[in-house]
PDB file of C-alpha atoms in Angstrom:
ATOM      1  CA  UNK A  62      92.956 177.702 107.745  1.00 57.00           C
ATOM      2  CA  UNK A  63      95.387 174.818 107.627  1.00 63.00           C
ATOM      3  CA  UNK A  64      94.186 173.800 111.067  1.00 61.00           C
ATOM      4  CA  UNK A  65      90.618 173.505 109.815  1.00 63.00           C
ATOM      5  CA  UNK A  66      91.735 171.453 106.815  1.00 64.00           C
ATOM      6  CA  UNK A  67      93.696 169.098 109.056  1.00 63.00           C
ATOM      7  CA  UNK A  68      90.721 168.685 111.372  1.00 63.00           C
ATOM      8  CA  UNK A  69      88.481 167.991 108.379  1.00 61.00           C
ATOM      9  CA  UNK A  70      90.806 165.367 106.973  1.00 59.00           C
ATOM     10  CA  UNK A  71      91.103 163.776 110.414  1.00 64.00           C
ATOM     11  CA  UNK A  72      87.331 163.685 110.764  1.00 62.00           C
ATOM     12  CA  UNK A  73      86.947 162.117 107.329  1.00 64.00           C
ATOM     13  CA  UNK A  74      89.614 159.532 108.126  1.00 61.00           C
ATOM     14  CA  UNK A  75      87.942 158.725 111.432  1.00 58.00           C
ATOM     15  CA  UNK A  76      84.573 158.369 109.723  1.00 59.00           C
ATOM     16  CA  UNK A  77      86.052 156.021 107.102  1.00 59.00           C
ATOM     17  CA  UNK A  78      87.707 153.978 109.836  1.00 58.00           C
ATOM     18  CA  UNK A  79      84.454 153.852 111.814  1.00 59.00           C
ATOM     19  CA  UNK A  80      82.495 152.719 108.756  1.00 57.00           C
ATOM     20  CA  UNK A  81      85.094 150.058 108.040  1.00 62.00           C
ATOM     21  CA  UNK A  82      84.994 148.814 111.625  1.00 62.00           C
ATOM     22  CA  UNK A  83      81.206 148.698 111.540  1.00 65.00           C
ATOM     23  CA  UNK A  84      81.305 146.694 108.316  1.00 66.00           C
ATOM     24  CA  UNK A  85      83.849 144.274 109.809  1.00 64.00           C
ATOM     25  CA  UNK A  86      81.726 143.952 112.963  1.00 67.00           C
ATOM     26  CA  UNK A  87      78.596 143.275 110.900  1.00 68.00           C
ATOM     27  CA  UNK A  88      80.474 140.767 108.737  1.00 68.00           C
ATOM     28  CA  UNK A  89      81.807 138.940 111.805  1.00 67.00           C
ATOM     29  CA  UNK A  90      78.281 138.789 113.253  1.00 68.00           C
ATOM     30  CA  UNK A  91      76.937 137.273 110.026  1.00 66.00           C
ATOM     31  CA  UNK A  92      79.861 134.847 109.885  1.00 65.00           C
ATOM     32  CA  UNK A  93      79.092 133.756 113.440  1.00 66.00           C
ATOM     33  CA  UNK A  94      75.437 133.104 112.552  1.00 65.00           C
ATOM     34  CA  UNK A  95      76.467 131.168 109.433  1.00 69.00           C
ATOM     35  CA  UNK A  96      79.004 129.140 111.407  1.00 69.00           C
ATOM     36  CA  UNK A  97      76.307 128.235 113.964  1.00 67.00           C
ATOM     37  CA  UNK A  98      74.074 126.985 111.143  1.00 67.00           C
ATOM     38  CA  UNK A  99      76.894 124.919 109.636  1.00 70.00           C
ATOM     39  CA  UNK A 100      77.629 123.362 113.029  1.00 65.00           C
ATOM     40  CA  UNK A 101      74.132 121.830 113.219  1.00 64.00           C
ATOM     41  CA  UNK A 102      73.546 121.018 109.547  1.00 66.00           C
ATOM     42  CA  UNK A 103      75.318 118.337 107.514  1.00 60.00           C
ATOM     43  CA  UNK A 104      76.476 120.551 104.682  1.00 65.00           C
ATOM     44  CA  UNK A 105      79.529 121.311 102.593  1.00 69.00           C
ATOM     45  CA  UNK A 106      78.953 125.046 102.904  1.00 71.00           C
ATOM     46  CA  UNK A 107      81.927 127.323 103.427  1.00 71.00           C
ATOM     47  CA  UNK A 108      82.225 130.676 105.101  1.00 68.00           C
ATOM     48  CA  UNK A 109      82.558 133.676 102.800  1.00 69.00           C
ATOM     49  CA  UNK A 110      83.263 137.290 103.637  1.00 66.00           C
ATOM     50  CA  UNK A 111      82.536 140.549 101.846  1.00 66.00           C
ATOM     51  CA  UNK A 112      85.234 142.471 103.640  1.00 65.00           C
ATOM     52  CA  UNK A 113      88.699 142.936 102.202  1.00 64.00           C
ATOM     53  CA  UNK A 114      90.339 143.003 105.609  1.00 68.00           C
ATOM     54  CA  UNK A 115      93.317 140.644 105.469  1.00 73.00           C
ATOM     55  CA  UNK A 116      93.012 139.528 109.080  1.00 71.00           C
ATOM     56  CA  UNK A 117      89.354 138.562 108.648  1.00 70.00           C
ATOM     57  CA  UNK A 118      90.079 136.814 105.344  1.00 73.00           C
ATOM     58  CA  UNK A 119      92.922 134.864 106.944  1.00 77.00           C
ATOM     59  CA  UNK A 120      90.628 133.866 109.826  1.00 74.00           C
ATOM     60  CA  UNK A 121      87.947 132.689 107.362  1.00 74.00           C
ATOM     61  CA  UNK A 122      90.488 130.570 105.501  1.00 78.00           C
ATOM     62  CA  UNK A 123      91.583 128.917 108.754  1.00 79.00           C
ATOM     63  CA  UNK A 124      87.978 128.239 109.792  1.00 76.00           C
ATOM     64  CA  UNK A 125      87.136 126.764 106.370  1.00 76.00           C
ATOM     65  CA  UNK A 126      90.193 124.508 106.560  1.00 80.00           C
ATOM     66  CA  UNK A 127      89.067 123.347 109.996  1.00 80.00           C
ATOM     67  CA  UNK A 128      85.507 122.725 108.711  1.00 77.00           C
ATOM     68  CA  UNK A 129      86.881 120.672 105.835  1.00 79.00           C
ATOM     69  CA  UNK A 130      88.995 118.588 108.205  1.00 83.00           C
ATOM     70  CA  UNK A 131      86.060 118.086 110.589  1.00 79.00           C
ATOM     71  CA  UNK A 132      83.849 116.900 107.727  1.00 79.00           C
ATOM     72  CA  UNK A 133      86.548 114.498 106.572  1.00 82.00           C
ATOM     73  CA  UNK A 134      86.976 113.172 110.127  1.00 80.00           C
ATOM     74  CA  UNK A 135      83.200 112.866 110.477  1.00 79.00           C
ATOM     75  CA  UNK A 136      82.845 110.824 107.284  1.00 80.00           C
ATOM     76  CA  UNK A 137      85.804 108.653 108.298  1.00 80.00           C
ATOM     77  CA  UNK A 138      84.219 108.059 111.713  1.00 78.00           C
ATOM     78  CA  UNK A 139      80.943 107.074 110.027  1.00 80.00           C
ATOM     79  CA  UNK A 140      82.783 104.712 107.678  1.00 76.00           C
ATOM     80  CA  UNK A 141      84.683 103.167 110.585  1.00 72.00           C
ATOM     81  CA  UNK A 142      81.480 102.754 112.601  1.00 74.00           C
ATOM     82  CA  UNK A 143      79.754 101.066 109.660  1.00 75.00           C
ATOM     83  CA  UNK A 144      82.746  98.795 109.142  1.00 69.00           C
ATOM     84  CA  UNK A 145      82.825  97.953 112.860  1.00 66.00           C
ATOM     85  CA  UNK A 146      79.130  97.044 112.893  1.00 71.00           C
ATOM     86  CA  UNK A 147      79.632  94.844 109.835  1.00 69.00           C
ATOM     87  CA  UNK A 148      82.685  93.275 111.428  1.00 66.00           C
ATOM     88  CA  UNK A 149      80.785  92.507 114.640  1.00 68.00           C
ATOM     89  CA  UNK A 150      77.978  90.929 112.610  1.00 70.00           C
ATOM     90  CA  UNK A 151      80.447  88.836 110.623  1.00 68.00           C
ATOM     91  CA  UNK A 152      82.389  87.772 113.725  1.00 68.00           C
ATOM     92  CA  UNK A 153      79.157  86.775 115.453  1.00 72.00           C
ATOM     93  CA  UNK A 154      78.156  84.733 112.420  1.00 68.00           C
ATOM     94  CA  UNK A 155      81.582  83.121 112.052  1.00 68.00           C
ATOM     95  CA  UNK A 156      81.724  82.196 115.724  1.00 72.00           C
ATOM     96  CA  UNK A 157      78.136  81.007 115.972  1.00 75.00           C
ATOM     97  CA  UNK A 158      78.117  78.846 112.837  1.00 75.00           C
ATOM     98  CA  UNK A 159      80.800  76.285 113.786  1.00 75.00           C
ATOM     99  CA  UNK A 160      79.655  76.242 117.409  1.00 80.00           C
ATOM    100  CA  UNK A 161      76.035  75.581 116.395  1.00 81.00           C
ATOM    101  CA  UNK A 162      77.109  72.827 114.012  1.00 79.00           C
ATOM    102  CA  UNK A 163      79.378  71.220 116.619  1.00 81.00           C
ATOM    103  CA  UNK A 164      76.608  71.346 119.221  1.00 81.00           C
ATOM    104  CA  UNK A 165      74.178  69.691 116.803  1.00 82.00           C
ATOM    105  CA  UNK A 166      76.545  66.832 116.003  1.00 79.00           C
ATOM    106  CA  UNK A 167      77.369  66.406 119.696  1.00 81.00           C
ATOM    107  CA  UNK A 168      73.677  65.930 120.370  1.00 81.00           C
ATOM    108  CA  UNK A 169      73.522  63.299 117.640  1.00 80.00           C
ATOM    109  CA  UNK A 170      76.593  61.588 119.115  1.00 79.00           C
ATOM    110  CA  UNK A 171      74.682  61.174 122.344  1.00 77.00           C
ATOM    111  CA  UNK A 172      72.334  58.784 120.583  1.00 69.00           C
ATOM    112  CA  UNK A 173      73.181  55.247 121.654  1.00 63.00           C
ATOM    113  CA  UNK A 174      72.157  53.570 118.392  1.00 76.00           C
ATOM    114  CA  UNK A 175      74.923  55.073 116.221  1.00 76.00           C
ATOM    115  CA  UNK A 176      77.171  52.668 114.411  1.00 80.00           C
ATOM    116  CA  UNK A 177      80.977  53.183 114.738  1.00 81.00           C
ATOM    117  CA  UNK A 178      81.327  54.568 111.185  1.00 83.00           C
ATOM    118  CA  UNK A 179      78.644  57.220 111.721  1.00 82.00           C
ATOM    119  CA  UNK A 180      80.060  58.102 115.117  1.00 80.00           C
ATOM    120  CA  UNK A 181      83.521  58.561 113.584  1.00 83.00           C
ATOM    121  CA  UNK A 182      82.015  60.700 110.818  1.00 84.00           C
ATOM    122  CA  UNK A 183      80.269  62.988 113.299  1.00 81.00           C
ATOM    123  CA  UNK A 184      83.428  63.235 115.394  1.00 84.00           C
ATOM    124  CA  UNK A 185      85.400  64.295 112.317  1.00 84.00           C
ATOM    125  CA  UNK A 186      82.834  66.965 111.468  1.00 83.00           C
ATOM    126  CA  UNK A 187      82.966  68.357 114.995  1.00 83.00           C
ATOM    127  CA  UNK A 188      86.746  68.426 114.871  1.00 84.00           C
ATOM    128  CA  UNK A 189      86.635  70.282 111.542  1.00 80.00           C
ATOM    129  CA  UNK A 190      84.198  72.896 112.899  1.00 79.00           C
ATOM    130  CA  UNK A 191      86.371  73.469 115.947  1.00 82.00           C
ATOM    131  CA  UNK A 192      89.472  73.730 113.736  1.00 78.00           C
ATOM    132  CA  UNK A 193      87.714  76.440 111.691  1.00 75.00           C
ATOM    133  CA  UNK A 194      86.908  78.243 114.908  1.00 78.00           C
ATOM    134  CA  UNK A 195      90.541  78.019 115.961  1.00 76.00           C
ATOM    135  CA  UNK A 196      91.684  79.518 112.641  1.00 71.00           C
ATOM    136  CA  UNK A 197      89.256  82.404 113.049  1.00 73.00           C
ATOM    137  CA  UNK A 198      90.419  83.161 116.589  1.00 75.00           C
ATOM    138  CA  UNK A 199      94.054  82.964 115.508  1.00 72.00           C
ATOM    139  CA  UNK A 200      93.459  85.366 112.597  1.00 70.00           C
ATOM    140  CA  UNK A 201      91.552  87.770 114.844  1.00 71.00           C
ATOM    141  CA  UNK A 202      94.356  87.802 117.383  1.00 69.00           C
ATOM    142  CA  UNK A 203      97.039  88.275 114.733  1.00 68.00           C
ATOM    143  CA  UNK A 204      95.164  91.058 112.964  1.00 69.00           C
ATOM    144  CA  UNK A 205      94.504  92.921 116.222  1.00 70.00           C
ATOM    145  CA  UNK A 206      98.170  92.600 117.168  1.00 67.00           C
ATOM    146  CA  UNK A 207      99.322  93.914 113.787  1.00 67.00           C
ATOM    147  CA  UNK A 208      97.032  96.961 113.554  1.00 67.00           C
ATOM    148  CA  UNK A 209      97.775  97.942 117.155  1.00 66.00           C
ATOM    149  CA  UNK A 210     101.479  98.056 116.339  1.00 63.00           C
ATOM    150  CA  UNK A 211     102.415  95.223 118.666  1.00 62.00           C
ATOM    151  CA  UNK A 212     104.624  93.601 116.050  1.00 71.00           C
ATOM    152  CA  UNK A 213     108.261  94.502 115.541  1.00 78.00           C
ATOM    153  CA  UNK A 214     109.468  93.945 112.012  1.00 82.00           C
ATOM    154  CA  UNK A 215     113.095  93.135 111.293  1.00 86.00           C
ATOM    155  CA  UNK A 216     113.652  95.029 108.062  1.00 89.00           C
ATOM    156  CA  UNK A 217     116.696  93.713 106.241  1.00 91.00           C
ATOM    157  CA  UNK A 218     117.987  92.872 102.789  1.00 93.00           C
ATOM    158  CA  UNK A 219     116.121  89.770 101.618  1.00 91.00           C
ATOM    159  CA  UNK A 220     116.379  87.749  98.433  1.00 93.00           C
ATOM    160  CA  UNK A 221     112.655  87.735  97.725  1.00 91.00           C
ATOM    161  CA  UNK A 222     113.140  85.242  94.872  1.00 93.00           C
ATOM    162  CA  UNK A 223     114.029  82.553  97.420  1.00 93.00           C
ATOM    163  CA  UNK A 224     111.170  83.573  99.734  1.00 93.00           C
ATOM    164  CA  UNK A 225     108.716  83.318  96.851  1.00 93.00           C
ATOM    165  CA  UNK A 226     110.036  79.860  95.890  1.00 93.00           C
ATOM    166  CA  UNK A 227     109.669  78.689  99.505  1.00 92.00           C
ATOM    167  CA  UNK A 228     106.072  79.924  99.692  1.00 92.00           C
ATOM    168  CA  UNK A 229     105.208  78.133  96.452  1.00 91.00           C
ATOM    169  CA  UNK A 230     106.810  74.925  97.731  1.00 92.00           C
ATOM    170  CA  UNK A 231     104.677  75.094 100.883  1.00 90.00           C
ATOM    171  CA  UNK A 232     101.505  75.596  98.802  1.00 89.00           C
ATOM    172  CA  UNK A 233     102.452  73.007  96.176  1.00 90.00           C
ATOM    173  CA  UNK A 234     100.532  70.100  97.681  1.00 90.00           C
ATOM    174  CA  UNK A 235      97.263  71.997  98.031  1.00 89.00           C
ATOM    175  CA  UNK A 236      97.600  73.580  94.602  1.00 88.00           C
ATOM    176  CA  UNK A 237      98.205  70.141  93.112  1.00 89.00           C
ATOM    177  CA  UNK A 238      95.247  68.708  95.039  1.00 88.00           C
ATOM    178  CA  UNK A 239      93.007  71.488  93.675  1.00 87.00           C
ATOM    179  CA  UNK A 240      94.197  70.705  90.134  1.00 89.00           C
ATOM    180  CA  UNK A 241      95.960  73.988  89.378  1.00 89.00           C
ATOM    181  CA  UNK A 242      98.213  74.368  86.388  1.00 90.00           C
ATOM    182  CA  UNK A 243     100.989  76.627  87.655  1.00 90.00           C
ATOM    183  CA  UNK A 244     103.317  78.812  85.592  1.00 91.00           C
ATOM    184  CA  UNK A 245     106.290  80.232  87.509  1.00 91.00           C
ATOM    185  CA  UNK A 246     108.617  82.942  86.258  1.00 92.00           C
ATOM    186  CA  UNK A 247     111.252  83.669  88.917  1.00 92.00           C
ATOM    187  CA  UNK A 248     114.766  84.765  87.863  1.00 92.00           C
ATOM    188  CA  UNK A 249     117.723  82.632  88.921  1.00 90.00           C
ATOM    189  CA  UNK A 250     119.682  85.723  89.967  1.00 91.00           C
ATOM    190  CA  UNK A 251     119.025  87.178  93.454  1.00 90.00           C
ATOM    191  CA  UNK A 252     116.363  89.875  93.742  1.00 90.00           C
ATOM    192  CA  UNK A 253     117.107  91.829  96.918  1.00 91.00           C
ATOM    193  CA  UNK A 254     114.549  94.067  98.619  1.00 92.00           C
ATOM    194  CA  UNK A 255     114.181  95.709 102.021  1.00 91.00           C
ATOM    195  CA  UNK A 256     111.619  93.751 104.044  1.00 91.00           C
ATOM    196  CA  UNK A 257     111.010  91.437 106.971  1.00 90.00           C
ATOM    197  CA  UNK A 258     111.466  87.834 105.735  1.00 91.00           C
ATOM    198  CA  UNK A 259     108.874  86.352 108.114  1.00 90.00           C
ATOM    199  CA  UNK A 260     106.322  89.073 107.315  1.00 90.00           C
ATOM    200  CA  UNK A 261     106.838  88.603 103.575  1.00 93.00           C
ATOM    201  CA  UNK A 262     106.443  84.840 103.964  1.00 92.00           C
ATOM    202  CA  UNK A 263     103.169  85.424 105.814  1.00 90.00           C
ATOM    203  CA  UNK A 264     101.934  87.777 103.087  1.00 92.00           C
ATOM    204  CA  UNK A 265     102.691  85.249 100.362  1.00 93.00           C
ATOM    205  CA  UNK A 266     101.111  82.413 102.350  1.00 90.00           C
ATOM    206  CA  UNK A 267      97.897  84.407 102.740  1.00 90.00           C
ATOM    207  CA  UNK A 268      97.750  85.333  99.053  1.00 92.00           C
ATOM    208  CA  UNK A 269      98.343  81.754  97.930  1.00 92.00           C
ATOM    209  CA  UNK A 270      95.797  80.505 100.455  1.00 88.00           C
ATOM    210  CA  UNK A 271      93.292  82.907  98.922  1.00 86.00           C
ATOM    211  CA  UNK A 272      94.113  81.439  95.503  1.00 88.00           C
ATOM    212  CA  UNK A 273      93.462  77.918  96.782  1.00 86.00           C
ATOM    213  CA  UNK A 274      90.100  78.943  98.247  1.00 83.00           C
ATOM    214  CA  UNK A 275      88.744  81.109  95.434  1.00 80.00           C
ATOM    215  CA  UNK A 276      90.862  80.284  92.395  1.00 82.00           C
ATOM    216  CA  UNK A 277      90.555  77.532  89.836  1.00 83.00           C
ATOM    217  CA  UNK A 278      92.468  75.811  87.051  1.00 85.00           C
ATOM    218  CA  UNK A 279      95.346  78.219  86.458  1.00 90.00           C
ATOM    219  CA  UNK A 280      97.888  80.195  88.514  1.00 91.00           C
ATOM    220  CA  UNK A 281     100.696  82.399  87.229  1.00 92.00           C
ATOM    221  CA  UNK A 282     103.419  83.665  89.571  1.00 92.00           C
ATOM    222  CA  UNK A 283     105.917  86.163  88.232  1.00 93.00           C
ATOM    223  CA  UNK A 284     108.754  88.137  89.830  1.00 93.00           C
ATOM    224  CA  UNK A 285     109.848  91.218  87.892  1.00 92.00           C
ATOM    225  CA  UNK A 286     112.316  93.475  89.642  1.00 89.00           C
ATOM    226  CA  UNK A 287     110.825  94.356  93.013  1.00 92.00           C
ATOM    227  CA  UNK A 288     107.281  93.370  91.951  1.00 93.00           C
ATOM    228  CA  UNK A 289     105.620  90.033  92.659  1.00 93.00           C
ATOM    229  CA  UNK A 290     102.536  89.141  90.617  1.00 94.00           C
ATOM    230  CA  UNK A 291     100.146  86.361  91.619  1.00 92.00           C
ATOM    231  CA  UNK A 292      97.409  85.913  89.014  1.00 91.00           C
ATOM    232  CA  UNK A 293      94.751  83.212  88.951  1.00 89.00           C
ATOM    233  CA  UNK A 294      91.494  82.304  87.305  1.00 85.00           C
ATOM    234  CA  UNK A 295      88.565  82.543  89.695  1.00 78.00           C
ATOM    235  CA  UNK A 296      84.913  81.582  89.911  1.00 70.00           C
ATOM    236  CA  UNK A 297      82.410  84.450  89.817  1.00 70.00           C
ATOM    237  CA  UNK A 298      85.148  87.006  89.156  1.00 72.00           C
ATOM    238  CA  UNK A 299      82.489  89.655  88.542  1.00 71.00           C
ATOM    239  CA  UNK A 300      81.399  89.347  92.193  1.00 71.00           C
ATOM    240  CA  UNK A 301      84.862  90.241  93.512  1.00 72.00           C
ATOM    241  CA  UNK A 302      85.191  93.899  94.444  1.00 69.00           C
ATOM    242  CA  UNK A 303      88.915  94.630  94.136  1.00 70.00           C
ATOM    243  CA  UNK A 304      88.395  98.053  95.729  1.00 70.00           C
ATOM    244  CA  UNK A 305      87.384  96.396  99.011  1.00 68.00           C
ATOM    245  CA  UNK A 306      88.914  92.920  98.932  1.00 76.00           C
ATOM    246  CA  UNK A 307      91.753  93.895 101.296  1.00 75.00           C
ATOM    247  CA  UNK A 308      89.368  95.298 103.912  1.00 71.00           C
ATOM    248  CA  UNK A 309      88.984  93.352 107.126  1.00 63.00           C
ATOM    249  CA  UNK A 310      86.263  90.679 106.988  1.00 57.00           C
ATOM    250  CA  UNK A 311      85.572  91.266 103.296  1.00 56.00           C
ATOM    251  CA  UNK A 312      84.531  88.126 101.458  1.00 55.00           C
ATOM    252  CA  UNK A 313      82.821  87.706  98.105  1.00 48.00           C
ATOM    253  CA  UNK A 314      80.893  84.785  99.613  1.00 47.00           C
ATOM    254  CA  UNK A 315      78.037  86.640 101.304  1.00 44.00           C
ATOM    255  CA  UNK A 316      76.832  83.407 102.924  1.00 41.00           C
ATOM    256  CA  UNK A 317      80.336  83.018 104.419  1.00 41.00           C
ATOM    257  CA  UNK A 318      80.089  79.288 103.808  1.00 45.00           C
ATOM    258  CA  UNK A 319      83.567  78.765 102.359  1.00 47.00           C
ATOM    259  CA  UNK A 320      85.390  78.672 105.705  1.00 50.00           C
ATOM    260  CA  UNK A 321      87.140  81.945 104.881  1.00 51.00           C
ATOM    261  CA  UNK A 322      87.438  84.500 107.688  1.00 54.00           C
ATOM    262  CA  UNK A 323      88.073  87.406 105.328  1.00 62.00           C
ATOM    263  CA  UNK A 324      91.090  88.447 107.422  1.00 76.00           C
ATOM    264  CA  UNK A 325      93.919  86.855 105.450  1.00 81.00           C
ATOM    265  CA  UNK A 326      94.097  89.548 102.777  1.00 85.00           C
ATOM    266  CA  UNK A 327      93.685  92.331 105.344  1.00 84.00           C
ATOM    267  CA  UNK A 328      96.643  90.917 107.280  1.00 85.00           C
ATOM    268  CA  UNK A 329      98.684  90.731 104.054  1.00 89.00           C
ATOM    269  CA  UNK A 330      97.821  94.337 103.202  1.00 89.00           C
ATOM    270  CA  UNK A 331      98.761  95.648 106.653  1.00 86.00           C
ATOM    271  CA  UNK A 332     102.049  93.732 106.822  1.00 89.00           C
ATOM    272  CA  UNK A 333     103.007  94.935 103.347  1.00 92.00           C
ATOM    273  CA  UNK A 334     102.267  98.533 104.326  1.00 90.00           C
ATOM    274  CA  UNK A 335     104.362  98.196 107.485  1.00 89.00           C
ATOM    275  CA  UNK A 336     107.282  97.124 105.272  1.00 91.00           C
ATOM    276  CA  UNK A 337     106.740 100.327 103.215  1.00 92.00           C
ATOM    277  CA  UNK A 338     105.475  98.188 100.364  1.00 93.00           C
ATOM    278  CA  UNK A 339     102.274  98.233  98.345  1.00 93.00           C
ATOM    279  CA  UNK A 340      99.727  95.472  97.756  1.00 92.00           C
ATOM    280  CA  UNK A 341      97.058  95.970  95.086  1.00 90.00           C
ATOM    281  CA  UNK A 342      94.632  93.872  93.051  1.00 87.00           C
ATOM    282  CA  UNK A 343      93.054  94.139  89.630  1.00 86.00           C
ATOM    283  CA  UNK A 344      90.779  92.132  87.341  1.00 83.00           C
ATOM    284  CA  UNK A 345      92.109  91.584  83.846  1.00 79.00           C
ATOM    285  CA  UNK A 346      90.178  89.445  81.385  1.00 75.00           C
ATOM    286  CA  UNK A 347      89.320  86.313  83.385  1.00 80.00           C
ATOM    287  CA  UNK A 348      92.213  86.695  85.829  1.00 84.00           C
ATOM    288  CA  UNK A 349      92.481  88.164  89.301  1.00 87.00           C
ATOM    289  CA  UNK A 350      95.962  89.643  89.717  1.00 89.00           C
ATOM    290  CA  UNK A 351      97.523  90.670  93.040  1.00 91.00           C
ATOM    291  CA  UNK A 352     100.740  92.690  92.975  1.00 92.00           C
ATOM    292  CA  UNK A 353     103.270  93.239  95.737  1.00 94.00           C
ATOM    293  CA  UNK A 354     105.806  96.034  95.294  1.00 94.00           C
ATOM    294  CA  UNK A 355     108.592  96.130  97.889  1.00 93.00           C
ATOM    295  CA  UNK A 356     111.296  98.738  98.581  1.00 91.00           C
ATOM    296  CA  UNK A 357     114.517  97.839  96.833  1.00 84.00           C
ATOM    297  CA  UNK A 358     117.832  97.640  98.607  1.00 66.00           C
ATOM    298  CA  UNK A 359     119.589 100.871  99.502  1.00 59.00           C
TER     299      UNK A 359
END
């Protein structure tokens, strides 16, 4: 009698196990079909399972994590491709414009009836166009070198108050020429941070150059702790997209007629990041404010 009961229980257990295996097999088949659909359709769908088997559930979680990562990589690749196409268009425009202008003035120089003053004027214009081209090529080379990691930074303790004063001294003549009223608030005591002095100088030069190109009337430079603030009034502030202004080749001048390559701020952003710092921008009232936060000394 006990033998028959044992056989019955064994048969029931086997049947339950068989049913469970069949359900798992059917669920895996449906998951495979769903995964094939997801692979060919741009969708945010996730795999779901009706089985309570832990191994299957764990597998589904891993697959969903992989799908999420693949979607993120796909969108990033699309964004990068769009940015690359825009960059190529901008580079082509920036290279072609000064070359076309220089060629046109060279053709006019070939005319034999030009007076010396006009000839000198045309020569100066050609020189200016070629200088702009040289700046663009230099910025392109520097940016490519930085993002490819071909620069070695010498991180050390730096009195950033002195570096900021030096950068302002270098920009003083152009700021004065543009008619800026400048307010400076830099403490007399040393402010020491961990950074590369040459890289920081380059960052500040680029930010102040951007002020000279786009700013007007008023500039405020303040050093508070390990934070540098550079705030200026600007024309058409509503056209400046602070969310994208540090992207390569971004410029608020869609005609790209202001002789700005759009690489200066991107270089500043990348160098700051490589020093483990942070460079951000915001619009407050009628001011554009850029902030650099650097690691403090150990």
